[in-house]
mmCIF file of C-alpha atoms in Angstrom:
data_model
loop_
_atom_site.group_PDB
_atom_site.id
_atom_site.type_symbol
_atom_site.label_atom_id
_atom_site.label_comp_id
_atom_site.label_asym_id
_atom_site.label_seq_id
_atom_site.Cartn_x
_atom_site.Cartn_y
_atom_site.Cartn_z
ATOM 1 C CA MET A 5 0.061 0.270 0.116
ATOM 2 C CA GLY A 6 3.278 2.411 0.658
ATOM 3 C CA ASN A 7 3.953 2.555 -2.922
ATOM 4 C CA LEU A 8 0.298 3.496 -4.144
ATOM 5 C CA PHE A 9 0.197 5.866 -1.335
ATOM 6 C CA THR A 10 3.525 7.561 -2.822
ATOM 7 C CA HIS A 11 1.898 7.970 -6.857
ATOM 8 C CA ILE A 12 -0.920 9.007 -4.903
ATOM 9 C CA LYS A 13 0.782 11.756 -3.276
ATOM 10 C CA LYS A 14 2.699 12.610 -6.075
ATOM 11 C CA LEU A 15 -0.289 13.415 -8.291
ATOM 12 C CA PHE A 16 -1.548 15.677 -5.422
ATOM 13 C CA SER A 17 1.240 17.404 -4.571
ATOM 14 C CA PRO A 18 2.119 21.248 -5.580
ATOM 15 C CA ILE A 19 2.987 21.218 -9.398
ATOM 16 C CA PRO A 20 2.802 24.315 -11.472
ATOM 17 C CA LYS A 21 -0.185 25.652 -12.010
ATOM 18 C CA VAL A 22 -2.015 25.372 -14.967
ATOM 19 C CA LYS A 23 -1.912 28.363 -17.131
ATOM 20 C CA SER A 24 -3.708 30.211 -19.788
ATOM 21 C CA LEU A 25 -3.480 30.867 -23.315
ATOM 22 C CA ASN A 26 -5.071 34.279 -23.636
ATOM 23 C CA GLY A 27 -2.967 36.378 -26.178
ATOM 24 C CA MET A 28 -0.406 33.556 -26.755
ATOM 25 C CA HIS A 29 0.571 32.917 -30.175
ATOM 26 C CA GLY A 30 2.740 30.257 -31.933
ATOM 27 C CA LEU A 31 5.585 28.566 -29.869
ATOM 28 C CA GLU A 32 4.860 30.053 -26.692
ATOM 29 C CA LYS A 33 1.778 28.932 -26.755
ATOM 30 C CA ALA A 34 2.366 25.324 -27.840
ATOM 31 C CA ASP A 35 4.887 25.890 -24.903
ATOM 32 C CA VAL A 36 1.781 26.382 -22.489
ATOM 33 C CA LEU A 37 -0.306 23.309 -23.892
ATOM 34 C CA PHE A 38 2.929 21.357 -23.353
ATOM 35 C CA HIS A 39 3.071 22.283 -19.353
ATOM 36 C CA ASN A 40 -0.507 22.224 -18.942
ATOM 37 C CA LEU A 41 -0.364 18.444 -19.631
ATOM 38 C CA VAL A 42 1.889 17.606 -16.710
ATOM 39 C CA ALA A 43 0.202 20.610 -14.314
ATOM 40 C CA GLU A 44 -2.930 18.718 -14.927
ATOM 41 C CA LYS A 45 -2.083 15.237 -14.618
ATOM 42 C CA LYS A 46 -2.266 13.896 -17.264
ATOM 43 C CA VAL A 47 1.159 12.650 -17.708
ATOM 44 C CA PRO A 48 4.313 11.999 -15.570
ATOM 45 C CA GLY A 49 6.501 13.399 -17.310
ATOM 46 C CA PHE A 50 7.803 14.143 -21.331
ATOM 47 C CA VAL A 51 10.194 15.746 -23.615
ATOM 48 C CA VAL A 52 10.065 18.234 -26.791
ATOM 49 C CA THR A 53 12.179 18.884 -29.503
ATOM 50 C CA ILE A 54 11.202 21.204 -32.717
ATOM 51 C CA LEU A 55 13.652 21.951 -35.247
ATOM 52 C CA ASN A 56 12.597 24.801 -38.082
ATOM 53 C CA LYS A 57 14.661 24.428 -41.285
ATOM 54 C CA GLY A 58 17.065 22.591 -38.963
ATOM 55 C CA GLU A 59 17.333 24.915 -36.515
ATOM 56 C CA ILE A 60 15.861 24.243 -32.651
ATOM 57 C CA VAL A 61 12.816 26.455 -31.907
ATOM 58 C CA LEU A 62 12.044 24.505 -28.831
ATOM 59 C CA GLN A 63 13.875 21.492 -26.716
ATOM 60 C CA LYS A 64 12.230 21.275 -23.484
ATOM 61 C CA GLY A 65 11.222 18.746 -20.694
ATOM 62 C CA TYR A 66 8.584 19.075 -18.819
ATOM 63 C CA GLY A 67 7.450 17.312 -15.527
ATOM 64 C CA PHE A 68 9.839 13.956 -13.824
ATOM 65 C CA SER A 69 11.323 10.770 -15.100
ATOM 66 C CA ASN A 70 11.589 9.583 -11.894
ATOM 67 C CA LEU A 71 8.037 10.641 -9.942
ATOM 68 C CA GLU A 72 9.934 9.414 -6.642
ATOM 69 C CA GLU A 73 12.756 10.908 -6.300
ATOM 70 C CA LYS A 74 11.507 13.853 -8.395
ATOM 71 C CA LEU A 75 14.096 13.698 -11.217
ATOM 72 C CA LYS A 76 13.296 16.051 -14.046
ATOM 73 C CA VAL A 77 13.556 14.997 -17.559
ATOM 74 C CA ASP A 78 15.854 16.272 -19.589
ATOM 75 C CA PRO A 79 15.517 16.300 -23.585
ATOM 76 C CA LYS A 80 18.953 15.847 -24.004
ATOM 77 C CA GLN A 81 19.976 12.957 -21.757
ATOM 78 C CA THR A 82 16.723 11.359 -20.418
ATOM 79 C CA VAL A 83 15.963 7.564 -21.998
ATOM 80 C CA PHE A 84 12.869 6.668 -22.976
ATOM 81 C CA ARG A 85 11.254 4.022 -25.107
ATOM 82 C CA ILE A 86 10.915 5.107 -28.023
ATOM 83 C CA ALA A 87 8.039 2.344 -29.069
ATOM 84 C CA SER A 88 7.006 2.375 -33.146
ATOM 85 C CA ILE A 89 9.591 4.660 -33.773
ATOM 86 C CA SER A 90 12.324 1.966 -33.918
ATOM 87 C CA LYS A 91 10.007 1.047 -37.176
ATOM 88 C CA CYS A 92 11.624 3.964 -39.155
ATOM 89 C CA ILE A 93 14.977 3.024 -37.773
ATOM 90 C CA THR A 94 14.362 -0.467 -39.469
ATOM 91 C CA GLY A 95 13.265 0.839 -42.656
ATOM 92 C CA LEU A 96 16.534 2.840 -43.078
ATOM 93 C CA THR A 97 18.480 0.023 -42.262
ATOM 94 C CA LEU A 98 16.233 -2.243 -44.835
ATOM 95 C CA GLY A 99 16.927 0.735 -47.578
ATOM 96 C CA LYS A 100 20.576 0.099 -46.540
ATOM 97 C CA MET A 101 20.790 -3.235 -47.350
ATOM 98 C CA VAL A 102 18.759 -3.087 -50.610
ATOM 99 C CA GLU A 103 21.747 -0.829 -51.669
ATOM 100 C CA ASP A 104 23.793 -3.267 -50.180
ATOM 101 C CA GLY A 105 22.250 -6.001 -52.714
ATOM 102 C CA ILE A 106 22.272 -8.044 -49.342
ATOM 103 C CA LEU A 107 18.062 -8.835 -49.673
ATOM 104 C CA ASN A 108 15.956 -8.044 -52.215
ATOM 105 C CA LEU A 109 12.275 -6.354 -50.871
ATOM 106 C CA ASP A 110 10.047 -8.361 -53.585
ATOM 107 C CA GLU A 111 12.247 -11.792 -52.899
ATOM 108 C CA SER A 112 10.018 -14.349 -50.956
ATOM 109 C CA PHE A 113 10.646 -13.839 -47.054
ATOM 110 C CA TYR A 114 11.339 -17.940 -47.217
ATOM 111 C CA THR A 115 14.355 -17.326 -49.238
ATOM 112 C CA TYR A 116 16.390 -16.271 -45.837
ATOM 113 C CA VAL A 117 14.046 -17.719 -43.346
ATOM 114 C CA PRO A 118 13.314 -21.397 -45.240
ATOM 115 C CA TYR A 119 12.720 -22.854 -41.527
ATOM 116 C CA TYR A 120 9.536 -21.021 -40.834
ATOM 117 C CA PRO A 121 6.715 -22.711 -41.067
ATOM 118 C CA LYS A 122 5.350 -22.413 -44.543
ATOM 119 C CA LYS A 123 1.730 -21.139 -45.201
ATOM 120 C CA LYS A 124 -0.941 -21.089 -47.370
ATOM 121 C CA TYR A 125 0.331 -18.092 -49.549
ATOM 122 C CA ASP A 126 4.116 -16.562 -50.005
ATOM 123 C CA PHE A 127 4.835 -13.435 -48.780
ATOM 124 C CA THR A 128 7.885 -10.591 -49.508
ATOM 125 C CA LEU A 129 9.808 -8.483 -47.288
ATOM 126 C CA ARG A 130 8.070 -5.541 -48.908
ATOM 127 C CA GLN A 131 4.746 -6.741 -47.721
ATOM 128 C CA LEU A 132 6.229 -7.575 -44.355
ATOM 129 C CA ALA A 133 7.288 -3.606 -44.253
ATOM 130 C CA THR A 134 4.348 -2.100 -45.192
ATOM 131 C CA HIS A 135 1.877 -4.410 -43.073
ATOM 132 C CA THR A 136 0.622 -6.035 -46.186
ATOM 133 C CA ALA A 137 1.648 -10.085 -45.663
ATOM 134 C CA GLY A 138 -0.950 -11.056 -43.476
ATOM 135 C CA ILE A 139 0.622 -11.750 -39.921
ATOM 136 C CA ARG A 140 -1.699 -11.661 -37.088
ATOM 137 C CA SER A 141 -1.148 -8.878 -33.928
ATOM 138 C CA TYR A 142 -1.184 -9.324 -30.748
ATOM 139 C CA ARG A 143 -3.550 -11.467 -28.736
ATOM 140 C CA GLY A 144 -4.078 -10.918 -25.001
ATOM 141 C CA LYS A 145 -1.451 -9.624 -23.594
ATOM 142 C CA GLU A 146 1.407 -10.217 -25.829
ATOM 143 C CA PHE A 147 2.258 -6.609 -26.082
ATOM 144 C CA ALA A 148 3.773 -7.140 -22.888
ATOM 145 C CA LEU A 149 5.988 -10.233 -23.119
ATOM 146 C CA ASN A 150 8.486 -10.011 -20.310
ATOM 147 C CA GLN A 151 10.648 -12.922 -21.640
ATOM 148 C CA ASP A 152 13.824 -12.748 -22.506
ATOM 149 C CA PHE A 153 13.840 -14.096 -26.577
ATOM 150 C CA SER A 154 16.119 -13.644 -29.449
ATOM 151 C CA ILE A 155 14.765 -13.069 -32.384
ATOM 152 C CA LYS A 156 15.034 -16.172 -33.611
ATOM 153 C CA ASP A 157 13.321 -17.472 -30.534
ATOM 154 C CA SER A 158 10.256 -15.432 -30.390
ATOM 155 C CA ILE A 159 8.600 -16.714 -33.216
ATOM 156 C CA SER A 160 7.527 -19.781 -31.169
ATOM 157 C CA VAL A 161 4.755 -17.015 -30.114
ATOM 158 C CA PHE A 162 3.019 -17.047 -33.586
ATOM 159 C CA LYS A 163 4.649 -18.835 -36.496
ATOM 160 C CA ASP A 164 2.091 -21.534 -36.514
ATOM 161 C CA ASP A 165 -0.903 -19.323 -36.648
ATOM 162 C CA PRO A 166 -2.108 -18.781 -40.482
ATOM 163 C CA LEU A 167 -2.092 -15.504 -42.406
ATOM 164 C CA LEU A 168 -5.555 -13.511 -42.015
ATOM 165 C CA PHE A 169 -5.453 -12.915 -45.766
ATOM 166 C CA GLU A 170 -3.406 -13.412 -49.216
ATOM 167 C CA PRO A 171 -0.530 -11.182 -49.315
ATOM 168 C CA GLY A 172 -0.989 -8.004 -50.563
ATOM 169 C CA LYS A 173 -5.046 -8.058 -50.459
ATOM 170 C CA GLY A 174 -5.067 -6.289 -46.950
ATOM 171 C CA TYR A 175 -3.346 -4.268 -44.857
ATOM 172 C CA LEU A 176 -3.007 -5.093 -40.940
ATOM 173 C CA TYR A 177 -0.789 -2.668 -38.764
ATOM 174 C CA ASN A 178 1.251 -5.067 -36.354
ATOM 175 C CA SER A 179 4.762 -5.490 -34.694
ATOM 176 C CA PHE A 180 5.081 -9.321 -35.497
ATOM 177 C CA ASP A 181 5.755 -8.468 -39.169
ATOM 178 C CA PHE A 182 8.975 -6.697 -38.105
ATOM 179 C CA VAL A 183 10.260 -9.412 -35.626
ATOM 180 C CA LEU A 184 9.709 -11.245 -39.177
ATOM 181 C CA LEU A 185 11.441 -8.531 -41.236
ATOM 182 C CA SER A 186 14.550 -8.414 -38.880
ATOM 183 C CA LEU A 187 14.947 -12.012 -38.545
ATOM 184 C CA ALA A 188 15.151 -12.057 -42.426
ATOM 185 C CA MET A 189 17.550 -8.982 -42.526
ATOM 186 C CA GLN A 190 20.009 -11.040 -39.856
ATOM 187 C CA GLU A 191 19.687 -13.853 -41.803
ATOM 188 C CA ALA A 192 20.535 -12.446 -44.824
ATOM 189 C CA SER A 193 23.524 -10.373 -43.367
ATOM 190 C CA GLY A 194 25.216 -12.931 -41.212
ATOM 191 C CA VAL A 195 25.307 -9.836 -38.366
ATOM 192 C CA LEU A 196 23.095 -9.844 -35.583
ATOM 193 C CA PHE A 197 20.174 -7.487 -36.095
ATOM 194 C CA GLN A 198 20.820 -5.038 -33.781
ATOM 195 C CA ASP A 199 24.785 -4.801 -34.702
ATOM 196 C CA TYR A 200 23.895 -4.460 -38.286
ATOM 197 C CA VAL A 201 21.840 -1.230 -37.204
ATOM 198 C CA ARG A 202 24.306 0.113 -34.958
ATOM 199 C CA GLU A 203 27.055 -0.317 -37.475
ATOM 200 C CA THR A 204 24.935 1.278 -40.599
ATOM 201 C CA ILE A 205 22.755 3.566 -39.124
ATOM 202 C CA LEU A 206 23.022 4.414 -35.352
ATOM 203 C CA MET A 207 26.707 5.720 -35.482
ATOM 204 C CA PRO A 208 27.054 7.024 -39.283
ATOM 205 C CA LEU A 209 24.104 9.204 -37.907
ATOM 206 C CA GLY A 210 25.484 10.362 -34.761
ATOM 207 C CA LEU A 211 22.497 8.417 -32.721
ATOM 208 C CA LYS A 212 25.032 7.527 -29.512
ATOM 209 C CA ASN A 213 22.043 7.287 -27.202
ATOM 210 C CA THR A 214 20.004 5.014 -28.999
ATOM 211 C CA VAL A 215 20.143 1.700 -27.942
ATOM 212 C CA SER A 216 18.819 -1.874 -27.274
ATOM 213 C CA PRO A 217 16.591 -2.499 -24.103
ATOM 214 C CA LYS A 218 20.113 -4.147 -22.936
ATOM 215 C CA GLU A 219 21.989 -1.447 -23.327
ATOM 216 C CA ASN A 220 22.287 1.291 -20.425
ATOM 217 C CA ILE A 221 23.159 5.154 -21.032
ATOM 218 C CA VAL A 222 24.761 6.645 -18.626
ATOM 219 C CA SER A 223 25.449 10.485 -17.552
ATOM 220 C CA SER A 224 28.977 11.533 -17.565
ATOM 221 C CA SER A 225 28.526 11.872 -13.325
ATOM 222 C CA GLY A 226 27.643 7.583 -13.886
ATOM 223 C CA VAL A 227 24.357 8.029 -13.174
ATOM 224 C CA GLU A 228 21.747 6.036 -15.559
ATOM 225 C CA ASN A 229 19.438 8.634 -17.545
ATOM 226 C CA GLN A 230 16.653 5.852 -18.086
ATOM 227 C CA ALA A 231 13.348 7.071 -17.296
ATOM 228 C CA GLN A 232 11.253 5.675 -15.135
ATOM 229 C CA PHE A 233 7.818 4.149 -16.935
ATOM 230 C CA TYR A 234 4.681 5.040 -15.937
ATOM 231 C CA THR A 235 0.733 3.625 -16.366
ATOM 232 C CA LYS A 236 -1.904 6.478 -15.835
ATOM 233 C CA ARG A 237 -4.509 5.078 -13.064
ATOM 234 C CA ALA A 238 -7.557 6.953 -12.165
ATOM 235 C CA LEU A 239 -6.005 8.830 -9.105
ATOM 236 C CA CYS A 240 -2.362 8.272 -9.800
ATOM 237 C CA PHE A 241 0.540 6.965 -11.900
ATOM 238 C CA THR A 242 1.756 3.297 -11.177
ATOM 239 C CA GLU A 243 4.942 1.924 -12.532
ATOM 240 C CA ALA A 244 4.356 0.166 -15.419
ATOM 241 C CA THR A 245 4.256 -3.515 -15.789
ATOM 242 C CA GLN A 246 8.266 -5.259 -16.730
ATOM 243 C CA VAL A 247 8.540 -5.950 -20.202
ATOM 244 C CA ASN A 248 11.416 -7.362 -22.319
ATOM 245 C CA ASN A 249 11.264 -5.401 -25.671
ATOM 246 C CA ASN A 250 14.300 -6.861 -27.031
ATOM 247 C CA TYR A 251 12.903 -9.285 -29.511
ATOM 248 C CA LYS A 252 10.924 -7.072 -31.146
ATOM 249 C CA LEU A 253 13.384 -4.202 -31.219
ATOM 250 C CA ALA A 254 13.076 -3.548 -34.901
ATOM 251 C CA ALA A 255 9.368 -3.237 -34.037
ATOM 252 C CA GLY A 256 8.684 -0.974 -31.223
ATOM 253 C CA GLY A 257 12.234 -2.029 -28.501
ATOM 254 C CA TYR A 258 14.690 0.813 -29.244
ATOM 255 C CA MET A 259 15.543 3.457 -26.380
ATOM 256 C CA SER A 260 16.508 6.927 -27.443
ATOM 257 C CA THR A 261 16.599 10.511 -26.293
ATOM 258 C CA CYS A 262 14.254 13.276 -28.009
ATOM 259 C CA GLU A 263 17.675 14.756 -28.856
ATOM 260 C CA ASP A 264 18.538 11.759 -30.656
ATOM 261 C CA VAL A 265 15.151 11.326 -32.389
ATOM 262 C CA VAL A 266 14.532 14.850 -33.669
ATOM 263 C CA LYS A 267 18.163 14.023 -35.265
ATOM 264 C CA LEU A 268 16.312 11.014 -36.761
ATOM 265 C CA GLY A 269 13.999 13.029 -38.043
ATOM 266 C CA GLN A 270 16.364 15.801 -39.575
ATOM 267 C CA ALA A 271 18.263 12.996 -40.954
ATOM 268 C CA ILE A 272 15.152 11.791 -42.732
ATOM 269 C CA LEU A 273 13.967 15.479 -43.863
ATOM 270 C CA GLU A 274 17.433 15.768 -45.588
ATOM 271 C CA GLN A 275 17.813 11.809 -46.713
ATOM 272 C CA LYS A 276 21.108 11.382 -45.706
ATOM 273 C CA LEU A 277 22.835 7.836 -45.861
ATOM 274 C CA LEU A 278 20.084 7.026 -48.950
ATOM 275 C CA LYS A 279 19.842 7.601 -51.891
ATOM 276 C CA LYS A 280 16.592 9.764 -53.649
ATOM 277 C CA GLU A 281 15.078 6.355 -54.938
ATOM 278 C CA THR A 282 15.069 4.432 -51.871
ATOM 279 C CA TYR A 283 13.563 7.257 -49.708
ATOM 280 C CA ASP A 284 10.979 7.161 -52.671
ATOM 281 C CA GLN A 285 10.328 3.729 -51.759
ATOM 282 C CA LEU A 286 10.460 3.999 -48.137
ATOM 283 C CA LEU A 287 8.018 7.146 -47.826
ATOM 284 C CA THR A 288 5.345 6.146 -50.412
ATOM 285 C CA SER A 289 1.865 5.106 -49.044
ATOM 286 C CA GLN A 290 1.180 1.655 -50.444
ATOM 287 C CA MET A 291 -1.783 0.879 -52.149
ATOM 288 C CA VAL A 292 -4.519 -1.728 -51.063
ATOM 289 C CA LYS A 293 -7.358 -2.619 -53.556
ATOM 290 C CA ASP A 294 -6.942 1.063 -54.934
ATOM 291 C CA GLU A 295 -6.629 2.821 -51.325
ATOM 292 C CA PRO A 296 -4.052 4.034 -49.609
ATOM 293 C CA THR A 297 -3.102 2.451 -46.754
ATOM 294 C CA TYR A 298 -0.726 5.834 -45.553
ATOM 295 C CA TYR A 299 1.921 3.579 -44.484
ATOM 296 C CA GLY A 300 5.296 3.125 -47.016
ATOM 297 C CA LEU A 301 8.020 0.566 -45.596
ATOM 298 C CA GLY A 302 8.688 1.531 -41.839
ATOM 299 C CA PHE A 303 6.945 5.006 -41.935
ATOM 300 C CA GLN A 304 3.635 6.353 -41.612
ATOM 301 C CA VAL A 305 3.312 8.579 -44.884
ATOM 302 C CA SER A 306 -0.154 10.479 -43.762
ATOM 303 C CA GLN A 307 -1.567 13.997 -42.630
ATOM 304 C CA ASP A 308 -1.490 15.934 -39.106
ATOM 305 C CA SER A 309 -4.748 16.827 -37.503
ATOM 306 C CA GLN A 310 -5.167 19.668 -39.994
ATOM 307 C CA GLY A 311 -3.989 18.130 -43.218
ATOM 308 C CA ARG A 312 -0.402 18.662 -43.388
ATOM 309 C CA PRO A 313 1.621 15.667 -44.725
ATOM 310 C CA PHE A 314 4.163 14.240 -42.873
ATOM 311 C CA VAL A 315 5.978 11.180 -42.331
ATOM 312 C CA GLY A 316 7.284 9.523 -39.506
ATOM 313 C CA HIS A 317 5.193 7.205 -36.720
ATOM 314 C CA VAL A 318 2.859 7.661 -33.584
ATOM 315 C CA GLY A 319 4.302 5.223 -31.351
ATOM 316 C CA SER A 320 2.545 3.044 -28.129
ATOM 317 C CA ASN A 321 3.954 1.040 -25.630
ATOM 318 C CA VAL A 322 3.744 -0.067 -22.221
ATOM 319 C CA GLY A 323 5.652 3.000 -20.159
ATOM 320 C CA ALA A 324 5.557 4.746 -23.433
ATOM 321 C CA TYR A 325 3.601 7.279 -25.857
ATOM 322 C CA THR A 326 5.911 9.015 -28.370
ATOM 323 C CA ASN A 327 5.562 10.842 -31.664
ATOM 324 C CA LEU A 328 7.866 11.866 -35.004
ATOM 325 C CA PHE A 329 6.762 14.017 -37.208
ATOM 326 C CA VAL A 330 8.632 14.971 -40.198
ATOM 327 C CA TYR A 331 7.061 17.705 -42.730
ATOM 328 C CA PRO A 332 8.996 18.001 -45.749
ATOM 329 C CA GLU A 333 7.177 20.812 -47.610
ATOM 330 C CA GLN A 334 7.689 23.380 -44.207
ATOM 331 C CA GLU A 335 10.996 21.367 -43.203
ATOM 332 C CA LYS A 336 10.054 20.743 -39.611
ATOM 333 C CA VAL A 337 11.061 18.201 -37.525
ATOM 334 C CA ILE A 338 8.976 17.489 -33.991
ATOM 335 C CA ALA A 339 9.537 14.908 -31.597
ATOM 336 C CA ILE A 340 8.065 13.730 -28.400
ATOM 337 C CA LEU A 341 8.699 11.372 -26.065
ATOM 338 C CA ILE A 342 6.304 10.233 -23.037
ATOM 339 C CA ASN A 343 7.312 7.971 -20.411
ATOM 340 C CA CYS A 344 3.031 7.040 -19.677
ATOM 341 C CA THR A 345 1.300 4.241 -21.316
ATOM 342 C CA ASP A 346 -1.253 5.487 -23.613
ATOM 343 C CA PRO A 347 -2.312 8.374 -21.745
ATOM 344 C CA LYS A 348 -4.908 9.684 -24.185
ATOM 345 C CA ILE A 349 -3.731 12.913 -25.313
ATOM 346 C CA GLN A 350 -2.689 12.910 -29.086
ATOM 347 C CA ASN A 351 -5.640 15.292 -28.976
ATOM 348 C CA GLU A 352 -3.583 17.631 -27.087
ATOM 349 C CA LEU A 353 -0.524 16.986 -28.667
ATOM 350 C CA ASP A 354 -2.066 18.006 -31.819
ATOM 351 C CA LEU A 355 -3.239 21.290 -30.730
ATOM 352 C CA ALA A 356 0.061 22.370 -29.784
ATOM 353 C CA ILE A 357 1.583 21.055 -32.889
ATOM 354 C CA ASN A 358 -0.976 23.384 -34.501
ATOM 355 C CA ALA A 359 0.146 25.981 -32.469
ATOM 356 C CA ILE A 360 4.368 25.581 -34.064
ATOM 357 C CA PHE A 361 2.849 26.123 -37.343
ATOM 358 C CA GLU A 362 1.429 29.673 -36.510
ATOM 359 C CA GLU A 363 5.119 30.896 -36.132
ATOM 360 C CA ASP A 364 4.746 30.692 -40.284
ATOM 361 C CA VAL A 365 1.225 32.373 -40.394
#
């Protein structure tokens, strides 16, 4: 009971008051909207970094990385789960492997993973990367597995299940697609997935604080910078259930700082590392039955609440909710990392993002 009362005390302890938006515009309004999410006890803590034409226009932490210790979040140092933003990293890695001739997007998955149980239909790496392969999504509490699976061992969870539809004839967003994709990438390269990603994507882009769950990031003073992860309850925030996301690193397992995530977004905006034609493939929405899926290869290719085109990803995981929006037309990049299981605040985030664009009016 003591732990619960601690959380209740934190939730109702003095926090900066809700601020009014009267007379405010642009970034100032966005800053207040972000501030109020903590003041209204909607999230324990989060970080935001916004770039405009490559320049930082807002980089700030709100609330706490650890409620018990009253540790404030730091957009440069606090390490969060980035959830499905991980898929963007995987998409870039997939593009690099294609350019290097290691694999072919339109080759059968079985070419690279012949031991996977045969299904009624064949499916390709492209179909896995675009969520059109027919692989099922989570059942029950599979999203919160806490077993130390390798990527190869983890397929035991779903490998014997049938495809839900003929590949290419449907769309179902899920994480198991990317587990299989990372397995094929690992088998094709002969290198552990996380090692290949680190050497070809993370290190070249300078993403030194982007790591797998098994790696610890510590500050120069030797203190671990990982945020505590929470779940919102009716009256308090409780520590999120323990999970092990290492097996689904490609789908939603990476951890990072907001500074690294916005750097990733800027690299995508500038189309670094890969050829233009590769980016064209990654960032083009797939079509299924003549309708867009609003998903490319590891990237959402969609529009925000005001109809502005963006690429990137929204992510949701145990103890994490994230946004990475890259706006090619306006040359803006917005990264938001929250240390709480889906807090149901995307509408509020959208209002703040819209306020950011008022600077251009």
